[in-house]
Short mmCIF file of C-alpha atoms in Angstrom, two decimals:
data_model
loop_
_atom_site.label_atom_id
_atom_site.label_comp_id
_atom_site.label_asym_id
_atom_site.label_seq_id
_atom_site.Cartn_x
_atom_site.Cartn_y
_atom_site.Cartn_z
CA MET A 1234 -42.12 7.72 73.06
CA SER A 1235 -42.31 10.25 70.22
CA ALA A 1236 -44.33 9.48 67.13
CA LYS A 1237 -41.25 9.62 64.92
CA LEU A 1238 -38.37 7.51 66.10
CA SER A 1239 -34.83 8.19 65.02
CA PRO A 1240 -33.72 5.36 62.70
CA ILE A 1241 -30.61 5.04 64.88
CA ILE A 1242 -30.61 3.95 68.53
CA ASN A 1243 -27.54 4.13 70.75
CA PRO A 1244 -26.52 1.20 72.98
CA ASP A 1245 -27.32 3.04 76.22
CA GLU A 1246 -30.80 3.84 74.93
CA LEU A 1247 -31.33 0.18 74.05
CA LEU A 1248 -30.16 -0.85 77.51
CA ASN A 1249 -32.81 1.40 79.02
CA ILE A 1250 -35.65 -0.26 77.10
CA LYS A 1251 -34.40 -3.88 77.10
CA ASP A 1252 -37.28 -5.03 79.31
CA SER A 1253 -40.01 -3.32 77.29
CA SER A 1254 -42.78 -5.73 76.35
CA GLU A 1255 -43.10 -4.26 72.86
CA LEU A 1256 -39.38 -4.47 72.04
CA ILE A 1257 -38.23 -7.10 69.55
CA LEU A 1258 -34.46 -7.36 69.15
CA ILE A 1259 -33.17 -8.78 65.87
CA ASP A 1260 -29.72 -10.21 65.13
CA ALA A 1261 -29.05 -9.67 61.42
CA ARG A 1262 -25.48 -10.90 61.15
CA ALA A 1263 -24.70 -12.35 57.74
CA GLY A 1264 -21.96 -14.25 55.98
CA ILE A 1265 -20.26 -17.57 56.69
CA ASN A 1266 -21.29 -19.13 60.02
CA ALA A 1267 -23.61 -16.22 60.87
CA GLN A 1268 -26.28 -18.40 62.47
CA GLU A 1269 -23.66 -20.48 64.25
CA ASN A 1270 -22.09 -17.32 65.66
CA TYR A 1271 -25.54 -16.16 66.76
CA GLN A 1272 -26.08 -19.43 68.59
CA LYS A 1273 -22.74 -19.13 70.35
CA GLU A 1274 -23.44 -15.61 71.60
CA HIS A 1275 -26.07 -12.98 70.90
CA LEU A 1276 -27.69 -10.10 72.73
CA LYS A 1277 -30.10 -11.63 75.22
CA GLY A 1278 -33.56 -11.93 73.73
CA ALA A 1279 -32.46 -11.37 70.13
CA ARG A 1280 -34.09 -13.36 67.33
CA PHE A 1281 -32.06 -14.30 64.27
CA VAL A 1282 -32.91 -13.22 60.72
CA ASP A 1283 -31.09 -14.74 57.76
CA LEU A 1284 -30.14 -12.45 54.87
CA ASN A 1285 -30.27 -15.12 52.21
CA GLU A 1286 -33.26 -17.07 53.51
CA ASP A 1287 -35.44 -14.31 54.96
CA LEU A 1288 -34.48 -10.98 53.38
CA ALA A 1289 -33.84 -12.11 49.81
CA THR A 1290 -34.90 -14.76 47.36
CA VAL A 1291 -32.88 -17.19 45.26
CA GLU A 1292 -32.97 -16.26 41.59
CA ASN A 1293 -30.69 -15.75 38.64
CA PRO A 1294 -28.36 -12.87 39.66
CA ALA A 1295 -28.78 -11.44 36.16
CA ASN A 1296 -32.42 -10.84 37.07
CA GLY A 1297 -32.45 -8.79 40.25
CA GLY A 1298 -28.90 -9.30 41.47
CA ARG A 1299 -27.56 -11.56 44.21
CA HIS A 1300 -30.08 -10.45 46.84
CA PRO A 1301 -33.39 -9.59 45.17
CA LEU A 1302 -36.25 -8.80 47.49
CA PRO A 1303 -38.49 -11.69 48.52
CA SER A 1304 -42.13 -11.65 47.54
CA LEU A 1305 -44.41 -9.64 49.78
CA GLU A 1306 -46.12 -12.89 50.79
CA LYS A 1307 -42.83 -14.45 51.84
CA PHE A 1308 -41.78 -11.34 53.76
CA SER A 1309 -45.10 -11.36 55.61
CA GLN A 1310 -44.42 -14.96 56.62
CA VAL A 1311 -40.91 -14.05 57.79
CA LEU A 1312 -42.28 -11.30 60.03
CA SER A 1313 -44.84 -13.66 61.53
CA LYS A 1314 -42.13 -16.26 62.10
CA LEU A 1315 -40.11 -13.63 63.99
CA GLY A 1316 -43.10 -12.71 66.14
CA ILE A 1317 -43.32 -9.23 64.64
CA SER A 1318 -46.64 -7.40 64.48
CA PRO A 1319 -47.48 -3.87 63.28
CA LEU A 1320 -47.29 -2.74 66.93
CA SER A 1321 -43.77 -4.07 67.56
CA ARG A 1322 -40.86 -1.78 68.29
CA ILE A 1323 -37.92 -3.36 66.49
CA VAL A 1324 -34.19 -2.83 67.03
CA ILE A 1325 -31.81 -4.53 64.60
CA TYR A 1326 -28.10 -5.09 64.93
CA ASP A 1327 -25.28 -6.86 63.14
CA ASP A 1328 -21.52 -7.06 63.65
CA LYS A 1329 -20.49 -4.83 60.73
CA ASN A 1330 -21.67 -1.41 61.89
CA GLY A 1331 -25.09 -1.91 60.33
CA SER A 1332 -23.79 -2.73 56.86
CA ASN A 1333 -24.19 -6.52 57.04
CA ALA A 1334 -27.96 -6.82 56.89
CA ALA A 1335 -29.28 -4.64 59.73
CA ALA A 1336 -29.83 -1.65 57.45
CA ARG A 1337 -31.35 -3.88 54.75
CA PHE A 1338 -33.93 -5.25 57.19
CA TRP A 1339 -34.58 -1.69 58.42
CA TRP A 1340 -35.24 -0.54 54.83
CA MET A 1341 -37.53 -3.49 54.13
CA LEU A 1342 -39.59 -2.81 57.24
CA ARG A 1343 -39.83 0.89 56.46
CA ALA A 1344 -40.74 -0.03 52.89
CA ILE A 1345 -43.86 -1.87 54.04
CA GLY A 1346 -44.84 1.04 56.28
CA HIS A 1347 -43.45 -0.11 59.65
CA GLU A 1348 -42.22 3.04 61.41
CA LYS A 1349 -41.08 1.72 64.79
CA VAL A 1350 -37.79 0.24 63.65
CA GLN A 1351 -34.22 1.27 64.49
CA VAL A 1352 -30.68 0.10 63.84
CA LEU A 1353 -28.29 -0.22 66.78
CA ASN A 1354 -25.46 2.28 66.49
CA GLY A 1355 -22.13 0.43 66.72
CA GLY A 1356 -23.86 -2.93 66.53
CA LEU A 1357 -23.22 -6.03 68.58
CA GLN A 1358 -19.79 -4.99 69.80
CA ALA A 1359 -20.95 -1.62 71.13
CA ALA A 1360 -23.83 -3.18 73.05
CA ILE A 1361 -21.57 -5.77 74.67
CA GLN A 1362 -19.07 -3.06 75.58
CA ILE A 1363 -21.62 -1.16 77.67
CA GLY A 1364 -22.79 -4.31 79.43
CA PHE A 1365 -25.88 -5.39 77.51
CA PRO A 1366 -26.48 -9.00 78.59
CA VAL A 1367 -25.61 -11.75 76.13
CA SER A 1368 -26.84 -15.31 75.82
CA SER A 1369 -26.22 -18.58 74.05
CA GLU A 1370 -29.63 -19.95 74.98
CA LEU A 1371 -32.36 -20.78 72.50
CA GLU A 1372 -34.73 -17.81 72.37
CA THR A 1373 -38.39 -18.77 72.56
CA PHE A 1374 -41.26 -16.52 71.57
CA GLU A 1375 -44.74 -16.69 70.13
CA LEU A 1376 -45.43 -16.39 66.43
CA THR A 1377 -47.80 -13.65 65.38
CA GLU A 1378 -50.70 -13.57 62.99
CA LYS A 1379 -49.93 -12.80 59.37
CA TYR A 1380 -48.42 -9.35 59.08
CA PRO A 1381 -50.48 -7.32 56.57
CA VAL A 1382 -48.12 -6.43 53.72
CA THR A 1383 -49.56 -4.84 50.59
CA GLU A 1384 -46.71 -3.13 48.72
CA TRP A 1385 -43.15 -1.82 48.87
CA LYS A 1386 -43.80 1.83 49.71
CA LEU A 1387 -40.24 3.13 49.48
CA ALA A 1388 -39.01 3.93 45.99
CA GLN A 1389 -36.93 1.48 44.00
CA ALA A 1390 -35.07 1.87 40.74
CA TYR A 1391 -34.72 -0.84 38.12
CA ILE A 1392 -32.00 -1.46 35.57
CA ASP A 1393 -33.55 0.46 32.66
CA GLU A 1394 -34.18 3.47 34.89
CA VAL A 1395 -30.56 3.38 36.06
CA GLU A 1396 -29.48 3.32 32.39
CA LYS A 1397 -31.40 6.53 31.77
CA ALA A 1398 -30.37 8.19 35.02
CA ARG A 1399 -26.63 7.72 34.54
CA ASN A 1400 -26.78 9.91 31.42
CA ASN A 1401 -29.15 12.51 32.83
CA ASP A 1402 -27.82 15.70 34.45
CA GLU A 1403 -30.97 15.90 36.58
CA SER A 1404 -30.20 12.53 38.16
CA ILE A 1405 -27.40 11.07 40.24
CA VAL A 1406 -26.38 7.44 40.73
CA ILE A 1407 -24.44 6.75 43.94
CA ASP A 1408 -22.33 3.61 44.34
CA VAL A 1409 -21.55 2.94 48.02
CA ARG A 1410 -18.99 0.14 47.55
CA ASP A 1411 -15.40 0.76 48.60
CA LYS A 1412 -13.17 2.64 46.17
CA ASN A 1413 -11.11 -0.37 45.09
CA ARG A 1414 -14.22 -2.19 43.93
CA PHE A 1415 -15.60 0.92 42.25
CA ASP A 1416 -12.31 1.46 40.44
CA GLY A 1417 -12.22 -2.13 39.26
CA LEU A 1418 -9.06 -3.00 41.18
CA THR A 1419 -10.71 -5.87 43.02
CA GLU A 1420 -14.02 -7.73 42.95
CA PRO A 1421 -14.50 -10.36 45.66
CA LEU A 1422 -18.14 -11.19 44.95
CA ASP A 1423 -19.21 -10.56 41.38
CA LEU A 1424 -17.95 -11.83 38.03
CA ILE A 1425 -16.64 -8.53 36.64
CA ALA A 1426 -14.87 -5.64 38.36
CA GLY A 1427 -15.76 -2.00 37.73
CA HIS A 1428 -18.73 0.30 38.06
CA ILE A 1429 -21.73 1.73 36.25
CA PRO A 1430 -20.50 4.53 33.95
CA GLY A 1431 -21.69 7.89 35.21
CA ALA A 1432 -22.10 6.73 38.82
CA ILE A 1433 -20.20 8.47 41.60
CA ASN A 1434 -18.48 6.66 44.45
CA VAL A 1435 -19.46 7.54 48.02
CA PRO A 1436 -18.37 4.55 50.16
CA PHE A 1437 -20.83 3.67 52.92
CA SER A 1438 -17.91 3.50 55.35
CA GLU A 1439 -17.75 7.29 55.17
CA ASN A 1440 -21.04 7.38 57.11
CA LEU A 1441 -19.12 6.25 60.19
CA ASN A 1442 -16.65 7.73 62.63
CA GLU A 1443 -13.38 5.95 63.36
CA ASP A 1444 -15.04 4.13 66.26
CA GLY A 1445 -17.62 2.56 63.94
CA VAL A 1446 -20.67 4.61 64.91
CA TYR A 1447 -22.65 6.87 62.64
CA LYS A 1448 -21.48 10.44 62.28
CA SER A 1449 -23.89 13.02 63.62
CA ALA A 1450 -27.09 13.77 61.75
CA GLU A 1451 -25.83 17.31 61.13
CA VAL A 1452 -22.55 16.13 59.58
CA LEU A 1453 -24.36 13.59 57.39
CA ALA A 1454 -26.94 16.17 56.31
CA GLU A 1455 -24.23 18.57 55.19
CA LYS A 1456 -22.33 15.81 53.40
CA TYR A 1457 -25.24 14.40 51.40
CA SER A 1458 -26.81 17.78 50.70
CA LYS A 1459 -23.58 18.80 48.98
CA ILE A 1460 -23.44 15.54 47.02
CA THR A 1461 -27.03 15.57 45.82
CA GLY A 1462 -27.43 19.33 45.45
CA ASN A 1463 -30.99 20.39 44.71
CA LYS A 1464 -31.89 17.21 42.85
CA ASN A 1465 -35.30 15.72 43.41
CA PRO A 1466 -35.05 12.63 45.67
CA GLU A 1467 -36.90 10.70 42.96
CA ASN A 1468 -33.86 11.29 40.73
CA ILE A 1469 -31.32 10.01 43.27
CA ILE A 1470 -30.47 6.30 43.00
CA VAL A 1471 -28.27 4.46 45.52
CA HIS A 1472 -26.74 1.05 44.91
CA CYS A 1473 -23.94 -1.28 45.99
CA GLY A 1474 -23.11 -4.86 45.00
CA SER A 1475 -26.47 -6.48 45.71
CA GLY A 1476 -28.77 -4.00 47.43
CA VAL A 1477 -27.62 -4.64 51.00
CA THR A 1478 -24.93 -2.12 52.00
CA ALA A 1479 -26.68 0.54 49.90
CA CYS A 1480 -29.28 0.55 52.67
CA HIS A 1481 -26.57 1.74 55.08
CA THR A 1482 -26.46 5.01 53.13
CA LEU A 1483 -30.26 5.21 52.85
CA LEU A 1484 -30.33 4.88 56.64
CA ALA A 1485 -27.69 7.61 56.97
CA MET A 1486 -29.72 9.98 54.80
CA ASP A 1487 -32.92 9.29 56.74
CA TYR A 1488 -31.03 9.82 60.00
CA ALA A 1489 -29.82 13.13 58.57
CA GLY A 1490 -33.38 14.25 57.99
CA LEU A 1491 -33.17 13.92 54.22
CA ALA A 1492 -35.64 12.14 51.98
CA ILE A 1493 -34.87 8.47 51.35
CA PRO A 1494 -33.80 8.13 47.69
CA LYS A 1495 -34.38 5.18 45.40
CA LEU A 1496 -32.71 1.83 46.07
CA TYR A 1497 -31.42 -0.10 43.08
CA VAL A 1498 -31.70 -3.57 44.56
CA GLY A 1499 -30.09 -5.36 41.62
CA SER A 1500 -27.02 -3.14 41.91
CA TRP A 1501 -23.66 -4.07 40.37
CA SER A 1502 -24.38 -7.79 40.58
CA GLU A 1503 -27.28 -7.39 38.15
CA TRP A 1504 -25.80 -4.61 36.00
CA SER A 1505 -22.55 -6.45 35.35
CA ARG A 1506 -24.39 -9.58 34.17
CA ASN A 1507 -26.56 -7.87 31.57
CA ASP A 1508 -24.25 -6.79 28.77
CA ARG A 1509 -24.46 -3.17 29.92
CA GLU A 1510 -21.69 -0.62 29.50
CA LEU A 1511 -19.02 -1.02 32.20
CA ALA A 1512 -16.34 1.33 33.47
CA THR A 1513 -13.09 1.11 35.40
CA LYS A 1514 -11.03 4.05 36.50
#
Protein backbone atom coordinates (compact mmCIF):
# COMPACT_ATOMS: atom_id res chain seq x y z
CA MET A 1 0.00 0.00 0.00
CA SER A 2 1.36 3.42 -0.95
CA ALA A 3 2.20 5.94 1.74
CA LYS A 4 -0.40 8.38 0.43
CA LEU A 5 -3.84 6.91 -0.05
CA SER A 6 -6.36 8.48 -2.35
CA PRO A 7 -9.17 9.96 -0.22
CA ILE A 8 -11.61 8.10 -2.48
CA ILE A 9 -11.88 4.30 -2.73
CA ASN A 10 -13.99 2.54 -5.34
CA PRO A 11 -16.31 -0.35 -4.41
CA ASP A 12 -14.25 -2.97 -6.25
CA GLU A 13 -11.14 -1.83 -4.39
CA LEU A 14 -12.98 -2.13 -1.09
CA LEU A 15 -14.17 -5.60 -2.02
CA ASN A 16 -10.56 -6.63 -2.57
CA ILE A 17 -9.49 -5.57 0.94
CA LYS A 18 -12.64 -6.51 2.89
CA ASP A 19 -10.80 -9.23 4.83
CA SER A 20 -7.82 -7.07 5.77
CA SER A 21 -7.15 -7.15 9.49
CA GLU A 22 -6.38 -3.43 9.60
CA LEU A 23 -9.55 -2.36 7.78
CA ILE A 24 -12.29 -0.64 9.78
CA LEU A 25 -15.48 0.02 7.85
CA ILE A 26 -17.70 2.85 9.10
CA ASP A 27 -21.37 3.46 8.32
CA ALA A 28 -21.97 7.22 8.60
CA ARG A 29 -25.57 7.45 7.47
CA ALA A 30 -27.42 10.34 9.08
CA GLY A 31 -30.91 11.72 9.37
CA ILE A 32 -34.17 10.24 10.64
CA ASN A 33 -33.93 6.51 11.45
CA ALA A 34 -30.26 6.33 10.41
CA GLN A 35 -29.27 3.91 13.16
CA GLU A 36 -32.41 1.86 12.64
CA ASN A 37 -31.63 1.61 8.93
CA TYR A 38 -28.08 0.57 9.79
CA GLN A 39 -29.41 -2.19 12.04
CA LYS A 40 -31.71 -3.45 9.30
CA GLU A 41 -28.92 -3.67 6.73
CA HIS A 42 -25.33 -2.49 6.53
CA LEU A 43 -22.14 -3.54 4.81
CA LYS A 44 -20.87 -6.58 6.67
CA GLY A 45 -18.45 -5.59 9.39
CA ALA A 46 -19.37 -1.90 9.37
CA ARG A 47 -19.54 0.02 12.64
CA PHE A 48 -22.03 2.86 13.02
CA VAL A 49 -21.08 6.46 13.76
CA ASP A 50 -23.74 9.01 14.68
CA LEU A 51 -23.43 12.52 13.24
CA ASN A 52 -25.20 14.25 16.09
CA GLU A 53 -23.85 12.16 18.95
CA ASP A 54 -20.31 11.38 17.76
CA LEU A 55 -19.26 13.95 15.16
CA ALA A 56 -20.81 17.08 16.66
CA THR A 57 -21.80 18.53 19.99
CA VAL A 58 -25.07 20.00 21.21
CA GLU A 59 -24.83 23.76 21.64
CA ASN A 60 -26.65 26.94 20.76
CA PRO A 61 -26.67 27.04 16.92
CA ALA A 62 -25.85 30.74 17.11
CA ASN A 63 -22.50 29.70 18.58
CA GLY A 64 -20.92 27.28 16.13
CA GLY A 65 -23.93 26.31 14.04
CA ARG A 66 -26.06 23.17 14.13
CA HIS A 67 -23.12 20.75 14.04
CA PRO A 68 -20.15 22.28 15.86
CA LEU A 69 -17.16 20.02 16.30
CA PRO A 70 -16.99 17.98 19.50
CA SER A 71 -14.16 18.58 21.93
CA LEU A 72 -10.92 16.81 21.13
CA GLU A 73 -11.39 14.74 24.29
CA LYS A 74 -14.84 13.59 23.19
CA PHE A 75 -13.62 12.78 19.68
CA SER A 76 -10.79 10.70 21.13
CA GLN A 77 -13.37 8.75 23.12
CA VAL A 78 -15.51 8.24 20.00
CA LEU A 79 -12.55 6.78 18.12
CA SER A 80 -11.75 4.42 20.97
CA LYS A 81 -15.41 3.37 21.13
CA LEU A 82 -15.25 2.54 17.41
CA GLY A 83 -12.10 0.48 17.88
CA ILE A 84 -10.01 2.90 15.84
CA SER A 85 -6.29 3.28 16.51
CA PRO A 86 -3.65 5.37 14.72
CA LEU A 87 -2.74 2.25 12.69
CA SER A 88 -6.28 1.60 11.41
CA ARG A 89 -7.16 1.86 7.75
CA ILE A 90 -10.62 3.39 7.70
CA VAL A 91 -13.22 3.40 4.92
CA ILE A 92 -16.38 5.44 5.48
CA TYR A 93 -19.64 5.31 3.59
CA ASP A 94 -23.13 6.76 3.75
CA ASP A 95 -26.19 6.59 1.51
CA LYS A 96 -25.98 10.12 0.07
CA ASN A 97 -22.88 9.90 -2.12
CA GLY A 98 -20.62 10.91 0.75
CA SER A 99 -22.50 14.09 1.60
CA ASN A 100 -24.42 12.78 4.61
CA ALA A 101 -21.61 12.46 7.14
CA ALA A 102 -18.97 10.28 5.46
CA ALA A 103 -16.98 13.27 4.22
CA ARG A 104 -17.38 15.03 7.58
CA PHE A 105 -15.88 12.07 9.44
CA TRP A 106 -13.12 11.88 6.80
CA TRP A 107 -12.29 15.56 7.38
CA MET A 108 -12.29 15.14 11.16
CA LEU A 109 -9.92 12.19 10.97
CA ARG A 110 -7.61 14.00 8.58
CA ALA A 111 -7.80 17.04 10.85
CA ILE A 112 -6.29 15.10 13.76
CA GLY A 113 -3.55 13.73 11.51
CA HIS A 114 -4.99 10.32 10.56
CA GLU A 115 -3.91 9.69 6.96
CA LYS A 116 -5.25 6.20 6.28
CA VAL A 117 -8.88 7.17 5.75
CA GLN A 118 -11.02 7.01 2.61
CA VAL A 119 -14.61 7.62 1.56
CA LEU A 120 -16.39 4.96 -0.48
CA ASN A 121 -17.19 6.25 -3.95
CA GLY A 122 -20.92 5.80 -4.63
CA GLY A 123 -21.56 4.83 -1.03
CA LEU A 124 -23.71 2.03 0.31
CA GLN A 125 -25.69 1.51 -2.87
CA ALA A 126 -22.63 1.12 -5.08
CA ALA A 127 -21.06 -1.44 -2.75
CA ILE A 128 -24.24 -3.52 -2.64
CA GLN A 129 -24.52 -3.35 -6.42
CA ILE A 130 -21.14 -5.03 -6.93
CA GLY A 131 -21.90 -7.74 -4.39
CA PHE A 132 -20.29 -6.53 -1.18
CA PRO A 133 -21.84 -8.67 1.57
CA VAL A 134 -24.43 -7.06 3.81
CA SER A 135 -25.60 -7.93 7.30
CA SER A 136 -28.23 -7.14 9.89
CA GLU A 137 -26.23 -8.76 12.68
CA LEU A 138 -24.80 -6.90 15.66
CA GLU A 139 -21.16 -6.14 14.89
CA THR A 140 -18.80 -6.95 17.73
CA PHE A 141 -15.27 -5.63 18.05
CA GLU A 142 -12.75 -4.64 20.68
CA LEU A 143 -12.41 -1.10 21.93
CA THR A 144 -8.99 0.47 21.61
CA GLU A 145 -6.88 2.49 23.98
CA LYS A 146 -7.41 6.23 24.00
CA TYR A 147 -6.59 7.67 20.60
CA PRO A 148 -4.00 10.45 21.04
CA VAL A 149 -5.64 13.65 19.80
CA THR A 150 -3.87 16.96 20.38
CA GLU A 151 -5.32 19.51 17.94
CA TRP A 152 -7.36 20.10 14.79
CA LYS A 153 -4.59 20.31 12.21
CA LEU A 154 -6.67 21.25 9.18
CA ALA A 155 -7.53 24.92 8.87
CA GLN A 156 -10.85 26.30 10.04
CA ALA A 157 -12.45 29.69 9.58
CA TYR A 158 -14.60 31.42 12.16
CA ILE A 159 -17.40 33.92 11.75
CA ASP A 160 -15.33 37.11 12.08
CA GLU A 161 -12.80 35.81 9.56
CA VAL A 162 -15.62 35.02 7.13
CA GLU A 163 -16.89 38.60 7.60
CA LYS A 164 -13.52 39.95 6.52
CA ALA A 165 -13.01 37.44 3.72
CA ARG A 166 -16.32 38.12 1.98
CA ASN A 167 -15.23 41.72 1.34
CA ASN A 168 -11.64 40.91 0.40
CA ASP A 169 -10.63 40.43 -3.25
CA GLU A 170 -7.78 38.17 -2.14
CA SER A 171 -10.24 35.74 -0.54
CA ILE A 172 -13.13 33.60 -1.73
CA VAL A 173 -16.05 32.17 0.24
CA ILE A 174 -17.67 29.11 -1.34
CA ASP A 175 -21.18 28.01 -0.36
CA VAL A 176 -21.82 24.38 -1.41
CA ARG A 177 -25.58 24.26 -0.70
CA ASP A 178 -27.96 23.78 -3.61
CA LYS A 179 -28.87 26.86 -5.64
CA ASN A 180 -32.42 27.20 -4.30
CA ARG A 181 -31.14 27.47 -0.75
CA PHE A 182 -28.36 29.85 -1.76
CA ASP A 183 -30.85 32.04 -3.61
CA GLY A 184 -33.18 32.12 -0.63
CA LEU A 185 -36.02 30.35 -2.42
CA THR A 186 -36.23 27.59 0.17
CA GLU A 187 -34.70 26.80 3.56
CA PRO A 188 -35.60 23.40 5.02
CA LEU A 189 -33.27 23.48 8.02
CA ASP A 190 -32.41 26.96 9.23
CA LEU A 191 -34.52 29.89 10.40
CA ILE A 192 -33.74 32.30 7.56
CA ALA A 193 -33.25 31.69 3.83
CA GLY A 194 -30.44 33.27 1.84
CA HIS A 195 -26.67 33.35 1.79
CA ILE A 196 -23.62 35.20 3.04
CA PRO A 197 -23.17 38.33 0.88
CA GLY A 198 -20.08 38.00 -1.29
CA ALA A 199 -20.08 34.19 -1.23
CA ILE A 200 -20.27 32.24 -4.47
CA ASN A 201 -22.43 29.17 -4.98
CA VAL A 202 -20.75 25.93 -6.09
CA PRO A 203 -23.18 23.12 -5.13
CA PHE A 204 -21.45 20.01 -3.81
CA SER A 205 -23.63 17.93 -6.13
CA GLU A 206 -21.52 19.23 -9.00
CA ASN A 207 -18.64 17.09 -7.67
CA LEU A 208 -20.53 14.01 -8.87
CA ASN A 209 -21.36 12.36 -12.16
CA GLU A 210 -24.95 11.46 -13.00
CA ASP A 211 -24.41 8.01 -11.49
CA GLY A 212 -23.53 9.51 -8.10
CA VAL A 213 -19.78 8.89 -8.10
CA TYR A 214 -17.09 11.53 -7.94
CA LYS A 215 -15.94 13.03 -11.21
CA SER A 216 -12.34 12.28 -12.09
CA ALA A 217 -9.54 13.98 -10.20
CA GLU A 218 -8.50 15.72 -13.41
CA VAL A 219 -11.97 17.17 -14.04
CA LEU A 220 -12.28 18.33 -10.42
CA ALA A 221 -8.79 19.86 -10.49
CA GLU A 222 -9.64 21.89 -13.58
CA LYS A 223 -12.98 22.97 -12.13
CA TYR A 224 -11.71 24.18 -8.75
CA SER A 225 -8.51 25.69 -10.14
CA LYS A 226 -10.67 27.93 -12.33
CA ILE A 227 -12.91 28.86 -9.41
CA THR A 228 -10.16 29.66 -6.94
CA GLY A 229 -7.64 31.07 -9.40
CA ASN A 230 -4.25 31.75 -7.85
CA LYS A 231 -5.63 32.50 -4.40
CA ASN A 232 -3.73 31.20 -1.40
CA PRO A 233 -5.54 28.17 0.09
CA GLU A 234 -5.49 30.00 3.43
CA ASN A 235 -7.79 32.59 1.82
CA ILE A 236 -10.32 30.04 0.53
CA ILE A 237 -13.24 29.28 2.87
CA VAL A 238 -15.82 26.57 2.20
CA HIS A 239 -19.14 26.29 4.01
CA CYS A 240 -22.65 24.85 3.77
CA GLY A 241 -25.54 24.81 6.24
CA SER A 242 -23.75 23.34 9.25
CA GLY A 243 -20.26 22.21 8.27
CA VAL A 244 -21.20 18.74 7.02
CA THR A 245 -21.74 18.79 3.24
CA ALA A 246 -18.97 21.39 2.90
CA CYS A 247 -16.60 18.51 3.65
CA HIS A 248 -17.81 16.84 0.43
CA THR A 249 -16.15 19.66 -1.51
CA LEU A 250 -13.03 19.62 0.68
CA LEU A 251 -12.79 15.91 -0.12
CA ALA A 252 -13.22 16.65 -3.84
CA MET A 253 -10.42 19.21 -3.77
CA ASP A 254 -8.08 16.86 -1.91
CA TYR A 255 -8.93 14.10 -4.38
CA ALA A 256 -8.08 16.55 -7.16
CA GLY A 257 -4.63 17.08 -5.70
CA LEU A 258 -5.38 20.59 -4.48
CA ALA A 259 -4.71 21.97 -1.03
CA ILE A 260 -7.57 21.56 1.44
CA PRO A 261 -9.01 25.04 2.12
CA LYS A 262 -10.54 26.29 5.34
CA LEU A 263 -13.79 24.84 6.65
CA TYR A 264 -16.28 27.24 8.20
CA VAL A 265 -17.97 24.79 10.53
CA GLY A 266 -20.63 27.21 11.76
CA SER A 267 -21.72 27.88 8.18
CA TRP A 268 -25.11 29.40 7.32
CA SER A 269 -26.73 28.03 10.48
CA GLU A 270 -24.43 30.18 12.61
CA TRP A 271 -24.17 33.19 10.29
CA SER A 272 -27.93 33.57 9.91
CA ARG A 273 -28.45 33.61 13.69
CA ASN A 274 -25.97 36.37 14.46
CA ASP A 275 -27.46 39.58 13.09
CA ARG A 276 -25.02 39.53 10.17
CA GLU A 277 -25.75 40.93 6.74
CA LEU A 278 -27.83 38.51 4.66
CA ALA A 279 -28.43 38.25 0.93
CA THR A 280 -30.95 36.66 -1.41
CA LYS A 281 -30.73 36.68 -5.15
